[in-house]
CSV table of C-alpha atoms in Angstrom, one decimal:
chain,number,residue,atom,x,y,z
M,1,UNK,CA,0.0,0.0,0.0
M,2,UNK,CA,2.8,2.4,0.8
M,3,UNK,CA,4.4,1.7,-2.5
M,4,UNK,CA,1.1,2.4,-4.3
M,5,UNK,CA,0.6,5.7,-2.4
M,6,UNK,CA,4.1,6.8,-3.2
M,7,UNK,CA,3.6,6.1,-6.9
M,8,UNK,CA,0.4,8.0,-6.9
M,9,UNK,CA,1.3,11.1,-4.8
M,10,UNK,CA,3.5,14.2,-5.4
M,11,UNK,CA,4.1,17.5,-3.7
M,12,UNK,CA,2.7,20.9,-4.8
M,13,UNK,CA,4.1,24.2,-3.6
M,14,UNK,CA,2.0,26.8,-1.8
M,15,UNK,CA,0.7,30.0,-3.6
M,16,UNK,CA,0.0,33.1,-1.4
M,17,UNK,CA,-2.7,35.5,-2.7
M,18,UNK,CA,-0.9,38.7,-1.8
M,19,UNK,CA,-3.4,40.8,-3.7
M,20,UNK,CA,-6.1,39.7,-1.4
M,21,UNK,CA,-4.7,41.7,1.6
M,22,UNK,CA,-5.7,45.0,0.0
M,23,UNK,CA,-9.2,43.7,-0.2
M,24,UNK,CA,-9.3,42.8,3.4
M,25,UNK,CA,-9.5,39.1,2.4
M,26,UNK,CA,-7.2,37.7,5.0
M,27,UNK,CA,-6.8,34.8,7.5
M,28,UNK,CA,-7.7,35.2,11.1
M,29,UNK,CA,-4.3,36.7,11.9
M,30,UNK,CA,-4.3,39.1,8.9
M,31,UNK,CA,-2.0,37.0,6.7
M,32,UNK,CA,-2.8,36.4,3.0
M,33,UNK,CA,-4.9,33.4,2.0
M,34,UNK,CA,-3.2,30.6,0.1
M,35,UNK,CA,-3.7,27.6,-2.1
M,36,UNK,CA,-1.8,24.8,-3.9
M,37,UNK,CA,-2.2,24.7,-7.7
M,38,UNK,CA,-1.1,21.9,-10.1
M,39,UNK,CA,-1.7,23.2,-13.6
M,40,UNK,CA,-3.8,21.2,-16.1
M,41,UNK,CA,-2.5,19.9,-19.4
M,42,UNK,CA,-3.6,18.5,-22.7
M,43,UNK,CA,-7.4,18.0,-23.1
M,44,UNK,CA,-7.9,19.1,-19.4
M,45,UNK,CA,-6.3,22.6,-19.8
M,46,UNK,CA,-9.6,24.4,-19.5
M,47,UNK,CA,-11.1,22.2,-16.8
M,48,UNK,CA,-10.8,23.0,-13.1
M,49,UNK,CA,-11.4,21.3,-9.7
M,50,UNK,CA,-11.2,23.6,-6.7
M,51,UNK,CA,-11.0,21.8,-3.4
M,52,UNK,CA,-11.6,23.4,0.0
M,53,UNK,CA,-9.6,22.1,3.0
M,54,UNK,CA,-11.4,21.1,6.2
M,55,UNK,CA,-10.7,21.9,9.8
M,56,UNK,CA,-13.7,22.6,11.9
M,57,UNK,CA,-14.8,26.1,13.0
M,58,UNK,CA,-14.1,28.6,15.8
M,59,UNK,CA,-17.2,30.0,17.5
M,60,UNK,CA,-15.9,32.9,19.6
M,61,UNK,CA,-12.8,35.1,20.3
M,62,UNK,CA,-11.2,32.5,22.5
M,63,UNK,CA,-11.4,29.6,20.1
M,64,UNK,CA,-10.5,31.8,17.2
M,65,UNK,CA,-7.5,33.1,19.0
M,66,UNK,CA,-6.4,29.5,19.6
M,67,UNK,CA,-6.6,28.9,15.8
M,68,UNK,CA,-4.8,32.2,15.0
M,69,UNK,CA,-1.4,30.7,15.7
M,70,UNK,CA,-2.0,27.5,13.7
M,71,UNK,CA,-2.3,26.7,10.0
M,72,UNK,CA,-6.1,26.9,10.4
M,73,UNK,CA,-5.8,30.6,11.2
M,74,UNK,CA,-2.6,31.8,9.6
M,75,UNK,CA,-0.9,31.2,6.3
M,76,UNK,CA,2.4,31.8,8.1
M,77,UNK,CA,1.9,28.5,9.8
M,78,UNK,CA,1.0,26.5,6.7
M,79,UNK,CA,3.2,23.8,5.2
M,80,UNK,CA,5.0,25.1,2.1
M,81,UNK,CA,4.1,21.9,0.2
M,82,UNK,CA,1.2,19.4,0.4
M,83,UNK,CA,0.6,16.0,-1.1
M,84,UNK,CA,-1.7,15.6,-4.1
M,85,UNK,CA,-3.2,12.2,-4.6
M,86,UNK,CA,-6.5,10.5,-5.3
M,87,UNK,CA,-8.8,12.9,-7.2
M,88,UNK,CA,-5.8,15.3,-7.4
M,89,UNK,CA,-3.4,12.7,-8.9
M,90,UNK,CA,-1.9,13.6,-12.2
M,91,UNK,CA,-1.8,10.0,-13.3
M,92,UNK,CA,-4.7,8.5,-15.4
M,93,UNK,CA,-4.3,5.1,-13.7
M,94,UNK,CA,-5.4,6.6,-10.3
M,95,UNK,CA,-7.6,9.5,-11.5
M,96,UNK,CA,-9.0,8.6,-14.9
M,97,UNK,CA,-11.3,11.6,-15.4
M,98,UNK,CA,-9.5,14.5,-13.7
M,99,UNK,CA,-5.8,13.7,-13.9
M,100,UNK,CA,-5.1,16.4,-16.5
M,101,UNK,CA,-7.4,19.1,-15.0
M,102,UNK,CA,-6.2,22.2,-13.2
M,103,UNK,CA,-6.3,20.9,-9.6
M,104,UNK,CA,-6.4,23.4,-6.6
M,105,UNK,CA,-6.4,22.8,-2.9
M,106,UNK,CA,-7.6,25.9,-1.0
M,107,UNK,CA,-6.2,26.3,2.5
M,108,UNK,CA,-8.7,27.0,5.3
M,109,UNK,CA,-7.8,29.8,7.6
M,110,UNK,CA,-11.0,31.7,8.5
M,111,UNK,CA,-12.8,29.3,10.9
M,112,UNK,CA,-16.3,29.7,9.4
M,113,UNK,CA,-16.4,27.8,6.2
M,114,UNK,CA,-15.6,30.9,4.2
M,115,UNK,CA,-18.8,32.7,5.2
M,116,UNK,CA,-17.6,35.5,7.6
M,117,UNK,CA,-17.3,39.2,6.9
M,118,UNK,CA,-16.8,41.6,9.8
M,119,UNK,CA,-15.3,44.9,8.8
M,120,UNK,CA,-14.2,46.0,12.3
M,121,UNK,CA,-11.1,44.4,13.8
M,122,UNK,CA,-11.0,44.1,17.6
M,123,UNK,CA,-7.9,46.0,18.7
M,124,UNK,CA,-7.4,43.6,21.6
M,125,UNK,CA,-7.6,40.2,19.8
M,126,UNK,CA,-6.7,41.6,16.3
M,127,UNK,CA,-8.8,38.9,14.8
M,128,UNK,CA,-10.0,39.2,11.2
M,129,UNK,CA,-13.3,37.4,10.3
M,130,UNK,CA,-13.1,37.6,6.5
M,131,UNK,CA,-13.8,34.2,5.1
M,132,UNK,CA,-16.4,35.3,2.5
M,133,UNK,CA,-13.9,37.8,1.1
M,134,UNK,CA,-11.2,35.1,1.0
M,135,UNK,CA,-13.4,32.8,-1.1
M,136,UNK,CA,-14.1,35.6,-3.7
M,137,UNK,CA,-10.4,36.7,-3.7
M,138,UNK,CA,-9.1,33.2,-4.4
M,139,UNK,CA,-11.7,32.6,-7.2
M,140,UNK,CA,-10.8,35.9,-8.8
M,141,UNK,CA,-7.1,35.0,-8.6
M,142,UNK,CA,-7.8,31.7,-10.3
M,143,UNK,CA,-10.0,33.4,-12.9
M,144,UNK,CA,-7.0,35.6,-13.8
M,145,UNK,CA,-4.8,32.4,-14.1
M,146,UNK,CA,-7.1,30.9,-16.7
M,147,UNK,CA,-10.3,29.8,-15.0
M,148,UNK,CA,-12.1,32.5,-16.9
M,149,UNK,CA,-11.8,30.1,-19.8
M,150,UNK,CA,-13.1,27.1,-17.9
M,151,UNK,CA,-15.2,24.6,-19.8
M,152,UNK,CA,-15.8,22.4,-16.8
M,153,UNK,CA,-15.4,23.2,-13.1
M,154,UNK,CA,-16.0,21.5,-9.8
M,155,UNK,CA,-16.1,23.0,-6.3
M,156,UNK,CA,-15.3,20.3,-3.8
M,157,UNK,CA,-14.4,20.2,-0.1
M,158,UNK,CA,-14.0,17.9,2.9
M,159,UNK,CA,-15.6,18.3,6.3
M,160,UNK,CA,-15.8,22.0,7.0
M,161,UNK,CA,-14.6,22.4,3.5
M,162,UNK,CA,-17.4,20.2,2.3
M,163,UNK,CA,-19.8,22.5,4.0
M,164,UNK,CA,-18.2,25.4,2.1
M,165,UNK,CA,-18.8,23.6,-1.2
M,166,UNK,CA,-22.5,23.3,-0.3
M,167,UNK,CA,-22.9,26.9,1.0
M,168,UNK,CA,-20.9,28.4,-1.8
M,169,UNK,CA,-22.1,26.1,-4.6
M,170,UNK,CA,-24.3,28.6,-6.5
M,171,UNK,CA,-22.0,31.5,-5.6
M,172,UNK,CA,-19.1,29.6,-7.2
M,173,UNK,CA,-21.1,29.1,-10.4
M,174,UNK,CA,-22.1,32.8,-10.5
M,175,UNK,CA,-18.4,33.8,-10.5
M,176,UNK,CA,-17.7,31.6,-13.6
M,177,UNK,CA,-18.6,32.1,-17.3
M,178,UNK,CA,-22.2,31.2,-18.1
M,179,UNK,CA,-20.9,28.6,-20.6
M,180,UNK,CA,-19.0,26.7,-17.9
M,181,UNK,CA,-20.4,23.3,-16.8
M,182,UNK,CA,-20.3,23.6,-13.0
M,183,UNK,CA,-21.0,21.0,-10.3
M,184,UNK,CA,-20.2,20.8,-6.6
M,185,UNK,CA,-19.0,17.9,-4.5
M,186,UNK,CA,-19.2,17.8,-0.7
M,187,UNK,CA,-17.2,15.1,1.1
M,188,UNK,CA,-18.4,14.6,4.7
M,189,UNK,CA,-19.8,18.2,4.7
M,190,UNK,CA,-23.5,17.5,5.3
M,191,UNK,CA,-23.7,18.3,9.1
M,192,UNK,CA,-27.0,17.5,10.6
M,193,UNK,CA,-28.8,19.4,13.3
M,194,UNK,CA,-29.3,16.6,15.8
M,195,UNK,CA,-29.2,16.4,19.6
M,196,UNK,CA,-26.2,14.8,21.2
M,197,UNK,CA,-26.3,11.8,23.5
M,198,UNK,CA,-27.2,14.0,26.5
M,199,UNK,CA,-30.3,15.3,24.6
M,200,UNK,CA,-28.8,18.8,24.2
M,201,UNK,CA,-28.7,20.7,20.9
M,202,UNK,CA,-25.0,21.4,21.2
M,203,UNK,CA,-24.2,21.8,17.5
M,204,UNK,CA,-27.2,24.2,17.0
M,205,UNK,CA,-25.8,26.5,19.7
M,206,UNK,CA,-22.3,26.1,18.4
M,207,UNK,CA,-23.3,27.1,14.8
M,208,UNK,CA,-25.2,30.0,16.2
M,209,UNK,CA,-22.1,31.3,17.9
M,210,UNK,CA,-20.1,30.7,14.7
M,211,UNK,CA,-22.5,32.7,12.5
M,212,UNK,CA,-22.8,35.5,15.1
M,213,UNK,CA,-19.0,35.8,15.7
M,214,UNK,CA,-18.1,35.8,12.0
M,215,UNK,CA,-21.0,37.9,10.8
M,216,UNK,CA,-22.0,35.1,8.5
M,217,UNK,CA,-25.7,35.7,8.2
M,218,UNK,CA,-25.4,38.1,5.2
M,219,UNK,CA,-23.5,35.5,3.3
M,220,UNK,CA,-25.8,32.6,3.8
M,221,UNK,CA,-28.5,31.8,1.1
M,222,UNK,CA,-31.3,34.4,1.4
M,223,UNK,CA,-33.9,31.9,0.4
M,224,UNK,CA,-33.1,30.2,3.7
M,225,UNK,CA,-32.4,33.2,6.0
M,226,UNK,CA,-35.6,34.8,4.9
M,227,UNK,CA,-37.7,32.0,6.4
M,228,UNK,CA,-35.7,30.9,9.5
M,229,UNK,CA,-32.9,32.0,11.9
M,230,UNK,CA,-29.7,32.5,9.9
M,231,UNK,CA,-27.6,30.1,11.9
M,232,UNK,CA,-30.0,27.3,11.0
M,233,UNK,CA,-29.0,27.9,7.4
M,234,UNK,CA,-25.5,26.7,8.3
M,235,UNK,CA,-27.1,23.3,8.3
M,236,UNK,CA,-27.3,21.9,4.7
M,237,UNK,CA,-30.6,20.1,5.5
M,238,UNK,CA,-32.3,23.6,5.7
M,239,UNK,CA,-30.9,25.1,2.5
M,240,UNK,CA,-29.7,22.4,0.1
M,241,UNK,CA,-33.1,22.2,-1.5
M,242,UNK,CA,-32.7,25.7,-2.9
M,243,UNK,CA,-29.3,25.0,-4.6
M,244,UNK,CA,-29.6,25.3,-8.4
M,245,UNK,CA,-26.2,23.9,-9.3
M,246,UNK,CA,-25.8,20.1,-9.4
M,247,UNK,CA,-24.5,18.8,-6.1
M,248,UNK,CA,-22.9,15.4,-5.2
M,249,UNK,CA,-22.9,14.4,-1.5
M,250,UNK,CA,-20.7,11.8,0.1
M,251,UNK,CA,-21.2,11.2,3.8
M,252,UNK,CA,-19.7,8.3,5.8
M,253,UNK,CA,-20.4,5.9,3.0
M,254,UNK,CA,-16.9,4.8,2.0
M,255,UNK,CA,-13.7,3.7,3.8
M,256,UNK,CA,-10.3,5.2,4.3
M,257,UNK,CA,-8.8,3.3,1.4
M,258,UNK,CA,-11.2,2.8,-1.5
M,259,UNK,CA,-10.7,5.3,-4.3
M,260,UNK,CA,-13.7,7.5,-5.1
M,261,UNK,CA,-12.1,9.2,-8.2
M,262,UNK,CA,-13.9,7.0,-10.7
M,263,UNK,CA,-17.3,7.3,-8.9
M,264,UNK,CA,-17.0,11.1,-9.0
M,265,UNK,CA,-16.1,11.0,-12.6
M,266,UNK,CA,-19.2,8.8,-13.4
M,267,UNK,CA,-21.3,11.4,-11.6
M,268,UNK,CA,-19.7,14.5,-13.2
M,269,UNK,CA,-19.9,13.2,-16.7
M,270,UNK,CA,-23.5,12.0,-16.2
M,271,UNK,CA,-22.6,8.3,-16.8
M,272,UNK,CA,-24.8,7.4,-13.9
M,273,UNK,CA,-27.1,9.4,-11.6
M,274,UNK,CA,-26.0,7.4,-8.5
M,275,UNK,CA,-22.8,5.6,-7.7
M,276,UNK,CA,-22.3,3.0,-5.0
M,277,UNK,CA,-18.7,3.4,-3.8
M,278,UNK,CA,-18.6,1.1,-0.9
M,279,UNK,CA,-20.0,-2.2,0.2
M,280,UNK,CA,-22.9,-2.6,2.7
M,281,UNK,CA,-22.0,-2.9,6.4
M,282,UNK,CA,-20.6,-5.3,7.5
M,283,UNK,CA,-18.4,-5.5,4.5
M,284,UNK,CA,-16.3,-8.2,6.0
M,285,UNK,CA,-15.3,-9.4,9.5
M,286,UNK,CA,-12.7,-6.7,10.0
M,287,UNK,CA,-15.5,-4.0,9.9
M,288,UNK,CA,-13.0,-1.6,8.2
M,289,UNK,CA,-14.2,-2.3,4.6
M,290,UNK,CA,-10.6,-2.5,3.5
M,291,UNK,CA,-11.1,-5.0,0.7
M,292,UNK,CA,-8.5,-4.5,-2.0
M,293,UNK,CA,-8.9,-5.4,-5.6
M,294,UNK,CA,-5.5,-6.4,-6.9
M,295,UNK,CA,-6.6,-5.9,-10.5
M,296,UNK,CA,-7.6,-2.3,-9.8
M,297,UNK,CA,-4.9,-1.4,-7.3
M,298,UNK,CA,-1.8,-3.5,-8.1
M,299,UNK,CA,1.3,-2.8,-6.1
M,300,UNK,CA,3.9,-1.2,-8.4
C-alpha cells in the first residue's frame, strides 16, 4: 500500500494570494490566504477542480485566538508543500477523469467555512473574520490564471470544506462564465442538526455562535435566511433544496482506502445518476471495509 501511495502522490508548492490583503480578504491573523495549484494539461487545460480544505470552526474570540497561531488561522503556519493524490493525482491510472485538469487545494484559515465578513477588527484580539472575502479573492485569482476560460469546473471540499462547497455552490457558479459546466462535490460536509447523547442541541448552539461571531448571516442563502434563523441555514438540511447547481454528496459511505475518483467521474460526466462506492455494512469481518482489488490497485 505504501508503494502504491508513493507512486500516486506528489508534492505541490503553496501560492500566497498577496493581492487579497488590500481587499481585506485575510486569514484570522491578517495574513494572506493561500492555495496549492497543479496546472492542467492536454485536453484538461480548461477544466478546473477547486477543493476546500477542512478543519472545523471557531465560534468565539477564545477559540478563534487558539486557531490564529496555527495553520487553520494563519498562512504563516501552513506547510509550504502538500501532497496531491486520489482525485488530485496527475496519473490517469489513479484518477482517470480528472488527472489532467487544473487541480487546486484551497487552504482553510478563517474558521467559518468561508462565510464570515466583519469589517471591524477588535484592537485587543486583532482577529479578522473575513472568510467570504477570501473565497471571492481566491476565485478571482484563479480566474486571472485561466479559470475565466473554464469549460468544466468542480467546487469540492472535505468536512468544514465540504460544508463550504455546499454553502458556496451557487456562488461559485455565478463567478464563472455562463458557458462553464459547473457542479459541486461535498465530502463529509452534510452536518445534521441533531441532539447529542445527552439530549442537548449542542451543534445548533455552536453554529449560532459561529454565525454570530463571524457575521456570516449576510453571506448565507437568502432563500433560507428569509424564512428561518440565519444560523440554521448553516445546516445543509435547511438550505440544500434551494441550490440550483448540481451537487454530489458523500457522507460516511466509504472507507479510508477505497478510491472514489472513478465514482465522482461517473457522476460528473453523467454516466450514472447514482454511484455506490462502498459495500454494505458489515463489508467483512474486519469492519473496516478494507477489501482490496489487486486488478484495480496492483502494487507497483
